[in-house]
mmCIF file of C-alpha atoms in Angstrom:
data_model
loop_
_atom_site.group_PDB
_atom_site.id
_atom_site.type_symbol
_atom_site.label_atom_id
_atom_site.label_comp_id
_atom_site.label_asym_id
_atom_site.label_seq_id
_atom_site.Cartn_x
_atom_site.Cartn_y
_atom_site.Cartn_z
ATOM 1 C CA PHE A 4 78.100 80.569 98.074
ATOM 2 C CA ILE A 5 79.750 78.102 100.548
ATOM 3 C CA ASP A 6 79.963 74.581 99.426
ATOM 4 C CA VAL A 7 81.530 71.528 101.379
ATOM 5 C CA ILE A 8 83.356 69.102 99.300
ATOM 6 C CA GLY A 9 84.787 66.315 101.327
ATOM 7 C CA GLU A 10 87.360 67.902 103.777
ATOM 8 C CA ASP A 11 87.469 71.144 101.488
ATOM 9 C CA ILE A 12 85.218 74.191 101.541
ATOM 10 C CA VAL A 13 84.641 76.256 98.072
ATOM 11 C CA ALA A 14 83.451 79.769 98.905
ATOM 12 C CA ASP A 15 82.760 82.802 96.696
ATOM 13 C CA ALA A 16 84.625 86.091 97.156
ATOM 14 C CA GLY A 17 81.693 87.588 99.073
ATOM 15 C CA ALA A 18 81.404 84.937 101.761
ATOM 16 C CA LYS A 19 81.795 86.119 105.316
ATOM 17 C CA LEU A 20 84.854 84.635 107.058
ATOM 18 C CA SER A 21 82.541 84.044 110.008
ATOM 19 C CA ALA A 22 80.235 82.100 107.883
ATOM 20 C CA VAL A 23 82.637 79.991 106.354
ATOM 21 C CA ALA A 24 84.200 79.106 109.888
ATOM 22 C CA VAL A 25 80.635 78.269 111.244
ATOM 23 C CA THR A 26 80.176 76.035 108.052
ATOM 24 C CA ALA A 27 83.534 74.240 108.616
ATOM 25 C CA MET A 28 82.441 73.714 112.326
ATOM 26 C CA GLU A 29 79.095 72.430 111.363
ATOM 27 C CA ASN A 30 80.764 69.822 109.085
ATOM 28 C CA ASP A 31 83.381 68.806 111.676
ATOM 29 C CA LEU A 32 86.170 70.572 109.661
ATOM 30 C CA GLY A 33 89.054 72.101 111.541
ATOM 31 C CA GLY A 34 91.739 74.605 110.828
ATOM 32 C CA PHE A 35 89.702 77.733 109.825
ATOM 33 C CA GLU A 36 88.888 78.658 113.490
ATOM 34 C CA PHE A 37 91.449 81.572 113.317
ATOM 35 C CA ALA A 38 89.319 83.430 110.848
ATOM 36 C CA HIS A 39 85.913 83.336 112.709
ATOM 37 C CA GLY A 40 86.072 86.723 114.354
ATOM 38 C CA ILE A 41 87.949 88.625 111.620
ATOM 39 C CA PRO A 42 85.731 91.352 110.141
ATOM 40 C CA GLY A 43 85.896 90.483 106.450
ATOM 41 C CA ASN A 44 84.960 88.250 103.491
ATOM 42 C CA ILE A 45 87.037 85.642 101.697
ATOM 43 C CA GLY A 46 88.109 87.962 98.763
ATOM 44 C CA GLY A 47 89.847 90.469 100.949
ATOM 45 C CA ALA A 48 91.171 87.887 103.229
ATOM 46 C CA VAL A 49 92.705 85.917 100.317
ATOM 47 C CA MET A 50 94.173 89.295 98.801
ATOM 48 C CA MET A 51 95.802 90.241 102.046
ATOM 49 C CA ASN A 52 96.462 86.837 103.509
ATOM 50 C CA ALA A 53 94.338 87.574 106.661
ATOM 51 C CA GLY A 54 95.218 85.702 109.810
ATOM 52 C CA ALA A 55 95.183 85.789 113.476
ATOM 53 C CA TYR A 56 96.180 83.810 116.451
ATOM 54 C CA GLY A 57 98.812 81.886 114.626
ATOM 55 C CA GLY A 58 96.616 80.996 111.562
ATOM 56 C CA GLU A 59 96.855 82.681 108.062
ATOM 57 C CA MET A 60 94.904 82.171 104.899
ATOM 58 C CA LYS A 61 98.066 80.788 103.095
ATOM 59 C CA GLN A 62 98.082 77.854 105.521
ATOM 60 C CA VAL A 63 94.675 76.669 104.283
ATOM 61 C CA LEU A 64 94.261 77.741 100.629
ATOM 62 C CA LYS A 65 94.431 75.349 97.739
ATOM 63 C CA TRP A 66 93.390 77.464 94.827
ATOM 64 C CA VAL A 67 91.916 80.945 93.851
ATOM 65 C CA LYS A 68 89.968 81.817 90.895
ATOM 66 C CA VAL A 69 90.561 85.282 89.922
ATOM 67 C CA LEU A 70 89.745 87.849 87.157
ATOM 68 C CA ASP A 71 92.846 89.357 85.602
ATOM 69 C CA ASN A 72 93.279 92.823 84.324
ATOM 70 C CA GLU A 73 92.292 91.677 80.863
ATOM 71 C CA GLY A 74 89.113 90.127 81.961
ATOM 72 C CA ASN A 75 90.020 86.556 81.945
ATOM 73 C CA ILE A 76 88.989 84.120 84.516
ATOM 74 C CA ILE A 77 92.120 82.183 85.925
ATOM 75 C CA THR A 78 92.733 79.630 88.679
ATOM 76 C CA LEU A 79 95.903 80.198 90.623
ATOM 77 C CA ASP A 80 97.181 77.275 92.613
ATOM 78 C CA ALA A 81 98.260 78.038 96.035
ATOM 79 C CA SER A 82 101.917 77.769 95.170
ATOM 80 C CA GLU A 83 101.562 80.697 92.845
ATOM 81 C CA LEU A 84 99.916 83.117 95.337
ATOM 82 C CA GLU A 85 103.157 84.526 96.760
ATOM 83 C CA MET A 86 101.414 85.062 100.119
ATOM 84 C CA GLY A 87 103.267 87.022 102.781
ATOM 85 C CA TYR A 88 102.522 89.191 105.602
ATOM 86 C CA ARG A 89 99.102 90.918 104.609
ATOM 87 C CA THR A 90 100.217 90.566 100.879
ATOM 88 C CA SER A 91 99.708 88.468 97.877
ATOM 89 C CA ILE A 92 100.229 88.176 94.111
ATOM 90 C CA ILE A 93 96.750 89.057 93.877
ATOM 91 C CA GLU A 94 97.212 92.381 95.554
ATOM 92 C CA LYS A 95 100.517 93.047 93.590
ATOM 93 C CA LYS A 96 98.737 92.431 90.108
ATOM 94 C CA GLY A 97 95.379 94.014 90.973
ATOM 95 C CA TYR A 98 93.548 90.775 90.457
ATOM 96 C CA ILE A 99 89.812 90.397 91.536
ATOM 97 C CA VAL A 100 89.394 87.325 93.746
ATOM 98 C CA LEU A 101 86.025 85.407 92.634
ATOM 99 C CA GLN A 102 86.239 82.037 94.585
ATOM 100 C CA ALA A 103 88.644 80.232 96.781
ATOM 101 C CA ARG A 104 88.997 76.405 97.819
ATOM 102 C CA ILE A 105 90.059 75.838 101.390
ATOM 103 C CA GLY A 106 91.520 72.506 102.563
ATOM 104 C CA LEU A 107 90.754 71.564 106.272
ATOM 105 C CA ASN A 108 91.004 68.542 108.539
ATOM 106 C CA ILE A 109 88.451 66.252 110.167
ATOM 107 C CA GLU A 110 88.040 67.333 113.805
ATOM 108 C CA PHE A 111 85.141 67.209 116.466
ATOM 109 C CA SER A 112 82.839 70.108 116.023
ATOM 110 C CA GLU A 113 82.888 70.580 119.790
ATOM 111 C CA ASP A 114 86.561 71.102 119.953
ATOM 112 C CA ILE A 115 86.292 73.643 116.951
ATOM 113 C CA GLY A 116 83.521 75.417 118.779
ATOM 114 C CA LEU A 117 85.577 75.855 121.758
ATOM 115 C CA ILE A 118 88.631 77.266 120.077
ATOM 116 C CA MET A 119 86.366 79.572 118.165
ATOM 117 C CA GLN A 120 84.809 80.621 121.506
ATOM 118 C CA MET A 121 88.278 80.896 123.181
ATOM 119 C CA PHE A 122 89.556 83.193 120.274
ATOM 120 C CA MET A 123 86.375 85.389 120.499
ATOM 121 C CA GLN A 124 86.824 85.743 124.269
ATOM 122 C CA LYS A 125 90.327 87.138 123.544
ATOM 123 C CA ARG A 126 89.112 89.552 121.064
ATOM 124 C CA ARG A 127 86.514 90.836 123.286
ATOM 125 C CA ALA A 128 89.114 91.481 126.001
ATOM 126 C CA SER A 129 91.677 93.095 124.024
ATOM 127 C CA GLN A 130 90.012 94.686 121.020
ATOM 128 C CA PRO A 131 87.400 97.561 120.845
ATOM 129 C CA LEU A 132 84.498 95.425 119.348
ATOM 130 C CA GLU A 133 81.832 97.588 120.967
ATOM 131 C CA TYR A 134 82.752 100.318 118.284
ATOM 132 C CA PRO A 135 82.585 100.347 114.603
ATOM 133 C CA SER A 136 85.984 100.084 113.017
ATOM 134 C CA ALA A 137 87.770 98.517 109.933
ATOM 135 C CA GLY A 138 89.745 95.920 112.192
ATOM 136 C CA SER A 139 93.217 96.277 112.930
ATOM 137 C CA THR A 140 94.216 99.702 111.465
ATOM 138 C CA PHE A 141 98.020 99.075 110.758
ATOM 139 C CA LYS A 142 100.468 96.490 109.837
ATOM 140 C CA ARG A 143 102.963 95.231 112.250
ATOM 141 C CA PRO A 144 106.295 97.024 111.502
ATOM 142 C CA GLU A 145 109.399 94.670 111.422
ATOM 143 C CA GLY A 146 110.697 94.497 114.798
ATOM 144 C CA TYR A 147 107.873 96.447 116.668
ATOM 145 C CA PHE A 148 104.205 96.268 117.507
ATOM 146 C CA ALA A 149 101.921 99.158 115.946
ATOM 147 C CA GLY A 150 99.712 99.436 119.129
ATOM 148 C CA LYS A 151 102.805 99.859 121.413
ATOM 149 C CA LEU A 152 104.531 102.302 119.082
ATOM 150 C CA ILE A 153 101.296 104.362 119.123
ATOM 151 C CA GLU A 154 100.878 104.113 122.832
ATOM 152 C CA ASP A 155 104.396 104.977 123.548
ATOM 153 C CA SER A 156 103.834 108.162 121.304
ATOM 154 C CA GLY A 157 101.225 109.294 123.808
ATOM 155 C CA LEU A 158 98.448 109.011 121.379
ATOM 156 C CA ARG A 159 96.049 106.638 123.373
ATOM 157 C CA GLY A 160 92.552 107.980 123.072
ATOM 158 C CA LEU A 161 93.591 110.692 120.617
ATOM 159 C CA THR A 162 90.304 112.008 119.078
ATOM 160 C CA LEU A 163 89.683 113.766 115.947
ATOM 161 C CA ARG A 164 85.936 114.731 115.565
ATOM 162 C CA GLY A 165 84.417 111.404 116.185
ATOM 163 C CA ALA A 166 87.205 109.092 115.304
ATOM 164 C CA GLN A 167 89.423 107.908 118.017
ATOM 165 C CA VAL A 168 92.565 105.858 118.688
ATOM 166 C CA SER A 169 91.162 103.175 120.716
ATOM 167 C CA GLU A 170 91.751 103.344 124.456
ATOM 168 C CA LYS A 171 91.645 99.472 124.620
ATOM 169 C CA HIS A 172 93.926 98.839 121.733
ATOM 170 C CA CYS A 173 95.890 101.576 120.176
ATOM 171 C CA GLY A 174 96.351 99.656 117.051
ATOM 172 C CA PHE A 175 92.645 100.360 116.155
ATOM 173 C CA VAL A 176 91.160 103.576 115.067
ATOM 174 C CA ILE A 177 87.489 103.537 115.911
ATOM 175 C CA ASN A 178 84.329 105.256 114.939
ATOM 176 C CA LYS A 179 83.757 106.824 118.482
ATOM 177 C CA GLU A 180 80.918 109.128 117.459
ATOM 178 C CA LYS A 181 79.664 109.878 113.933
ATOM 179 C CA ALA A 182 82.901 110.148 112.269
ATOM 180 C CA THR A 183 83.329 110.349 108.539
ATOM 181 C CA ALA A 184 85.899 108.467 106.360
ATOM 182 C CA SER A 185 87.695 111.720 106.221
ATOM 183 C CA ASP A 186 87.960 112.105 110.054
ATOM 184 C CA VAL A 187 89.320 108.436 110.223
ATOM 185 C CA TYR A 188 91.966 109.117 107.464
ATOM 186 C CA ARG A 189 93.044 112.177 108.918
ATOM 187 C CA LEU A 190 93.507 110.699 112.285
ATOM 188 C CA ILE A 191 95.542 107.874 110.733
ATOM 189 C CA GLN A 192 97.769 110.387 109.132
ATOM 190 C CA GLU A 193 98.191 112.139 112.495
ATOM 191 C CA VAL A 194 99.199 108.864 114.165
ATOM 192 C CA GLN A 195 101.707 108.056 111.256
ATOM 193 C CA GLN A 196 103.368 111.566 111.442
ATOM 194 C CA GLU A 197 103.797 111.307 115.329
ATOM 195 C CA VAL A 198 105.098 107.892 115.545
ATOM 196 C CA TYR A 199 107.522 108.646 112.694
ATOM 197 C CA ARG A 200 108.633 111.978 114.293
ATOM 198 C CA GLN A 201 109.146 110.166 117.759
ATOM 199 C CA PHE A 202 110.600 106.617 116.713
ATOM 200 C CA GLY A 203 111.502 106.967 113.028
ATOM 201 C CA VAL A 204 109.055 104.093 112.112
ATOM 202 C CA LYS A 205 106.738 104.516 109.064
ATOM 203 C CA LEU A 206 103.536 102.927 109.929
ATOM 204 C CA GLU A 207 101.643 101.348 106.912
ATOM 205 C CA THR A 208 97.924 100.803 107.034
ATOM 206 C CA GLU A 209 96.567 97.338 107.060
ATOM 207 C CA VAL A 210 93.143 98.745 106.017
ATOM 208 C CA LYS A 211 92.850 99.620 102.352
ATOM 209 C CA MET A 212 91.721 103.246 101.273
ATOM 210 C CA VAL A 213 89.157 103.523 98.613
ATOM 211 C CA GLY A 214 88.050 106.870 97.392
ATOM 212 C CA ASP A 215 89.380 110.498 97.940
ATOM 213 C CA PHE A 216 89.361 111.609 101.670
ATOM 214 C CA ARG A 217 91.113 114.985 101.139
#
């Protein structure tokens, strides 16, 4: 469900970010271009305060409807979300996102489309979009860049069965060839251990682990 209300868009948690961005463009609404190429849905993007190219969800959110731990549906104003780098009160409290309202601005759709196209070109040039992945694997450590730390640790192209540290961008663990979730998880652990051994920096995952990969 994606609905345009004036200069706002109301979208259900399951709505794809790309679909919301295209809907915004088709209605001459700017400000959501940054999310067009992010592989995910509104719910996850809100929970993690997803962002790219200088834009973040916290810049456009007006309110979020969530299900709390007691089964109550509550609406949180943007000022209550405590959004930071890849985190929010929703993640901290274990809420489930149901719906969000996004506030945008009137722009020319042609300009919006050009910005989205430019961002996608940047992604294709710098990220391994030709392989399956969950997007950027690691959070950016304070004062560092995860991809640079991994590259400087000599881990570019490191492969475990079908999982690989991307040779194009070391911040991505890709499914090079029939990797299982366990393969990806174990490779992530190897990367974390080696970066910590060499630089003393603990890499946190940006992707969320669901299930038991041992």
